Amino acid sequence: EAQVTQNPRYLITVTGKKLTVTCSQNMNHEYMSWYRQDPGLGLRQIYYSMNVEVTDKGDVPEGYKVSRKEKRNFPLILESPSPNQTSLYFCASSLKDRAAYEQYFGPGTRLTVT
Amino acid sequence: AQTVTQSQPEMSVQEAETVTLSCTYDTSESDYYLFWYKQPPSRQMILVIRQEAYKQQNATENRFSVNFQKAAKSFSLKISDSQLGDAAMYFCAFPRGSGGSNYKLTFGKGTLLTVNP
């Protein structure tokens, strides 16, 4: 089954404790992206990647890191989480030439930083 | 700057009735896509319908249809014969390109739809 998976689905952590949210897709997609969703703000892009070893900032990259060492994986790293990073996070992927046409979303990761 | 505007934070509809959710957007591009996503309580983002800007015909998917007015930059979603399962947050979105690379989806703030039995 074609899908985007994220782990964990729920995470509660404390300020400053490094964490990684994994994202994996099995559709051989070049394009992958991270969004965060906050009440009243919709979804906003954090980082994106057009291919292996190619990443760039989105609209709200501060406090986040990403890497793209393999085509299927695009982990989101919070090296020193803060309470303002409490949010719902989505990973999405697409074929590079179809990113404007369709993006597949993962199930979301609910992160709480206390 | 906000480029997608959903002016109705909340809407309600009676089961089996019709409801229209509004969306306006701003872009200088001439060819693009527009989307409506549904987010039920499970929080999964589900693509409801997609419209290609160069097509004059409004997109339809079963009970869901759009009223696309390119000149007015308006893209409303009509849900006919509303069902309880349609209750969800609805987001209007379109992909902003940057030199043909990052097509990040730009979302409105959402409209929470309640369906009353």
Coordinates of C-alpha atoms in Angstrom, one line a residue:
Chain A
E1 CA 0.0 0.0 0.0
A2 CA 1.3 3.4 -1.0
Q3 CA 1.7 5.5 2.1
V4 CA 3.6 8.0 4.1
T5 CA 4.3 6.9 7.7
Q6 CA 5.3 9.0 10.7
N7 CA 6.7 7.9 14.0
P8 CA 5.8 8.5 16.8
R9 CA 2.2 9.5 16.4
Y10 CA 2.2 11.1 19.8
L11 CA 5.1 12.4 21.9
I12 CA 5.3 14.3 25.1
T13 CA 8.7 15.6 26.0
V14 CA 10.5 18.2 28.1
T15 CA 12.2 21.4 27.1
G16 CA 15.7 20.8 25.8
K17 CA 15.5 17.1 25.2
K18 CA 16.5 16.3 21.7
L19 CA 14.0 14.4 19.6
T20 CA 13.5 13.1 16.1
V21 CA 10.2 12.5 14.3
T22 CA 10.7 10.1 11.4
C23 CA 8.9 10.2 8.1
S24 CA 9.1 7.5 5.5
Q25 CA 7.4 7.0 2.1
N26 CA 7.3 3.9 -0.1
M27 CA 6.3 5.7 -3.4
N28 CA 9.8 6.6 -4.6
H29 CA 9.0 10.3 -4.3
E30 CA 11.7 12.8 -4.7
Y31 CA 9.9 15.7 -3.0
M32 CA 9.3 15.6 0.8
S33 CA 8.1 18.3 3.1
W34 CA 7.3 19.0 6.8
Y35 CA 4.4 21.1 7.9
R36 CA 3.3 22.2 11.4
Q37 CA -0.4 22.8 12.2
D38 CA -1.4 25.3 14.9
P39 CA -5.0 26.4 15.8
G40 CA -6.1 29.4 13.8
L41 CA -3.0 29.3 11.5
G42 CA -3.6 26.4 9.2
L43 CA -0.5 24.4 8.1
R44 CA 2.9 26.1 7.6
Q45 CA 5.9 24.6 5.9
I46 CA 9.0 24.0 8.0
Y47 CA 11.5 22.4 5.6
Y48 CA 11.4 20.6 2.3
S49 CA 13.6 18.4 0.2
M50 CA 13.7 18.0 -3.6
N51 CA 15.9 14.9 -3.5
V52 CA 18.6 13.1 -1.6
E53 CA 21.0 15.5 0.1
V54 CA 18.9 18.5 -1.2
T55 CA 17.0 20.4 1.6
D56 CA 15.9 23.9 2.1
K57 CA 14.0 26.1 4.5
G58 CA 10.2 26.7 4.4
D59 CA 8.3 29.4 6.2
V60 CA 9.0 28.5 9.8
P61 CA 12.4 26.6 10.0
E62 CA 13.7 28.1 13.3
G63 CA 14.4 25.4 15.9
Y64 CA 14.3 22.5 13.4
K65 CA 16.7 20.5 11.4
V66 CA 16.2 17.9 8.7
S67 CA 18.3 15.5 6.7
R68 CA 17.8 13.5 3.5
K69 CA 20.3 10.7 3.3
E70 CA 17.9 8.3 1.7
K71 CA 15.2 8.9 -0.8
R72 CA 12.5 7.3 1.3
N73 CA 13.2 9.0 4.7
F74 CA 13.0 12.6 5.8
P75 CA 13.4 12.9 9.6
L76 CA 12.6 16.1 11.5
I77 CA 15.0 16.9 14.3
L78 CA 14.3 19.2 17.2
E79 CA 17.7 19.5 19.0
S80 CA 16.4 21.6 21.9
P81 CA 12.6 21.6 21.9
S82 CA 10.7 24.5 23.4
P83 CA 7.1 24.8 24.4
N84 CA 6.3 26.9 21.3
Q85 CA 7.1 23.8 19.2
T86 CA 4.1 22.1 20.7
S87 CA 2.1 21.4 17.6
L88 CA 0.7 18.8 15.1
Y89 CA 3.3 17.9 12.5
F90 CA 2.7 16.5 9.1
C91 CA 5.1 15.0 6.6
A92 CA 4.1 15.0 2.9
S93 CA 5.6 13.6 -0.3
S94 CA 5.2 13.8 -4.0
L95 CA 6.9 13.1 -7.3
K96 CA 9.0 16.1 -8.0
D97 CA 7.2 17.1 -11.2
R98 CA 3.8 16.6 -9.5
A99 CA 4.3 18.5 -6.3
A100 CA 2.1 21.2 -7.6
Y101 CA -0.6 18.7 -8.4
E102 CA -0.7 16.3 -5.5
Q103 CA 1.0 15.8 -2.2
Y104 CA 0.5 12.7 0.0
F105 CA 0.2 13.4 3.7
G106 CA 1.3 11.2 6.6
P107 CA -1.1 10.7 9.6
G108 CA 0.4 13.4 11.7
T109 CA 2.5 13.5 14.9
R110 CA 1.1 15.3 18.0
L111 CA 4.1 16.8 19.9
T112 CA 3.8 18.3 23.3
V113 CA 6.8 20.1 24.9
T114 CA 6.5 20.9 28.6
Chain B
A1 CA 1.4 37.8 4.0
Q2 CA -1.7 35.7 4.0
T3 CA -2.4 34.5 0.5
V4 CA -5.3 32.1 1.2
T5 CA -8.3 33.4 3.1
Q6 CA -11.2 31.4 4.6
S7 CA -13.5 34.0 6.0
Q8 CA -15.8 31.5 7.9
P9 CA -14.1 30.0 11.0
E10 CA -17.2 27.8 11.6
M11 CA -20.2 26.7 9.7
S12 CA -23.1 24.4 10.4
V13 CA -25.5 22.5 8.2
Q14 CA -28.4 20.2 8.7
E15 CA -28.0 16.7 7.5
A16 CA -29.1 16.3 3.8
E17 CA -28.8 20.0 3.2
T18 CA -26.3 21.9 1.1
V19 CA -23.5 24.1 2.5
T20 CA -20.9 26.3 0.8
L21 CA -17.5 27.1 2.2
S22 CA -15.7 30.2 1.0
C23 CA -12.1 30.7 0.0
T24 CA -10.2 33.5 -1.7
Y25 CA -6.6 33.5 -2.6
D26 CA -3.9 35.7 -4.1
T27 CA -1.4 34.7 -6.7
S28 CA 0.3 36.3 -9.7
E29 CA 0.6 33.0 -11.5
S30 CA -1.6 32.1 -14.4
D31 CA -1.6 28.3 -14.2
Y32 CA -1.9 26.6 -10.9
Y33 CA -4.0 24.1 -8.9
L34 CA -6.3 24.7 -6.0
F35 CA -7.3 22.2 -3.4
W36 CA -9.8 21.5 -0.7
Y37 CA -8.6 19.3 2.1
K38 CA -10.7 17.7 4.8
Q39 CA -9.4 17.0 8.3
P40 CA -11.7 14.8 10.4
P41 CA -11.2 14.2 14.1
S42 CA -8.6 11.6 13.2
R43 CA -6.5 14.6 12.0
Q44 CA -5.6 12.8 8.7
M45 CA -5.4 15.3 5.8
I46 CA -7.7 14.0 3.1
L47 CA -7.8 15.6 -0.4
V48 CA -11.4 16.3 -1.2
I49 CA -11.2 18.0 -4.6
R50 CA -8.7 19.6 -6.9
Q51 CA -9.2 22.3 -9.5
E52 CA -6.9 23.2 -12.4
A53 CA -6.9 27.0 -12.9
Y54 CA -6.7 26.7 -16.7
K55 CA -9.9 24.7 -16.8
Q56 CA -13.0 26.7 -16.9
Q57 CA -15.2 23.8 -15.9
N58 CA -15.7 23.5 -12.2
A59 CA -14.4 20.2 -10.6
T60 CA -16.9 17.8 -9.2
E61 CA -16.4 14.7 -7.0
N62 CA -19.6 13.0 -6.1
R63 CA -21.4 15.4 -3.6
F64 CA -18.5 17.8 -3.6
S65 CA -18.2 20.6 -6.2
V66 CA -16.4 23.9 -6.5
N67 CA -17.3 27.3 -7.8
F68 CA -14.1 28.5 -9.2
Q69 CA -14.0 32.2 -10.3
K70 CA -10.5 32.9 -11.6
A71 CA -10.8 36.6 -12.1
A72 CA -12.2 37.1 -8.6
K73 CA -9.6 34.6 -7.2
S74 CA -12.4 32.8 -5.5
F75 CA -12.6 29.0 -4.9
S76 CA -15.7 27.9 -2.9
L77 CA -16.6 24.3 -1.9
K78 CA -20.2 23.1 -2.1
I79 CA -21.2 20.0 -0.2
S80 CA -24.6 18.6 -1.3
D81 CA -26.7 16.2 0.7
S82 CA -24.5 16.7 3.8
Q83 CA -23.8 13.7 5.8
L84 CA -22.7 13.3 9.4
G85 CA -19.3 12.0 8.2
D86 CA -18.7 15.4 6.5
A87 CA -18.2 17.0 9.8
A88 CA -14.6 18.1 9.8
M89 CA -12.2 21.0 9.5
Y90 CA -11.9 22.0 5.8
F91 CA -8.8 23.8 4.4
C92 CA -8.4 25.6 1.2
A93 CA -4.9 25.3 -0.2
F94 CA -2.8 26.0 -3.3
P95 CA 0.8 25.3 -4.1
R96 CA 3.0 28.3 -4.3
G97 CA 6.0 27.6 -6.5
S98 CA 9.3 29.2 -6.3
G99 CA 11.1 29.0 -9.6
G100 CA 9.7 25.6 -10.4
S101 CA 11.1 24.0 -7.2
N102 CA 9.4 24.1 -3.9
Y103 CA 5.6 23.7 -4.4
K104 CA 4.7 24.2 -0.8
L105 CA 1.1 24.0 0.0
T106 CA -0.2 27.3 1.4
F107 CA -3.3 26.8 3.5
G108 CA -6.1 28.9 4.8
K109 CA -6.9 28.9 8.5
G110 CA -9.7 26.4 8.0
T111 CA -13.4 26.3 8.4
L112 CA -14.9 23.9 11.0
L113 CA -18.0 22.3 9.6
T114 CA -20.6 20.9 12.0
V115 CA -23.4 18.6 10.6
N116 CA -26.5 18.5 12.7
P117 CA -28.7 15.4 12.5

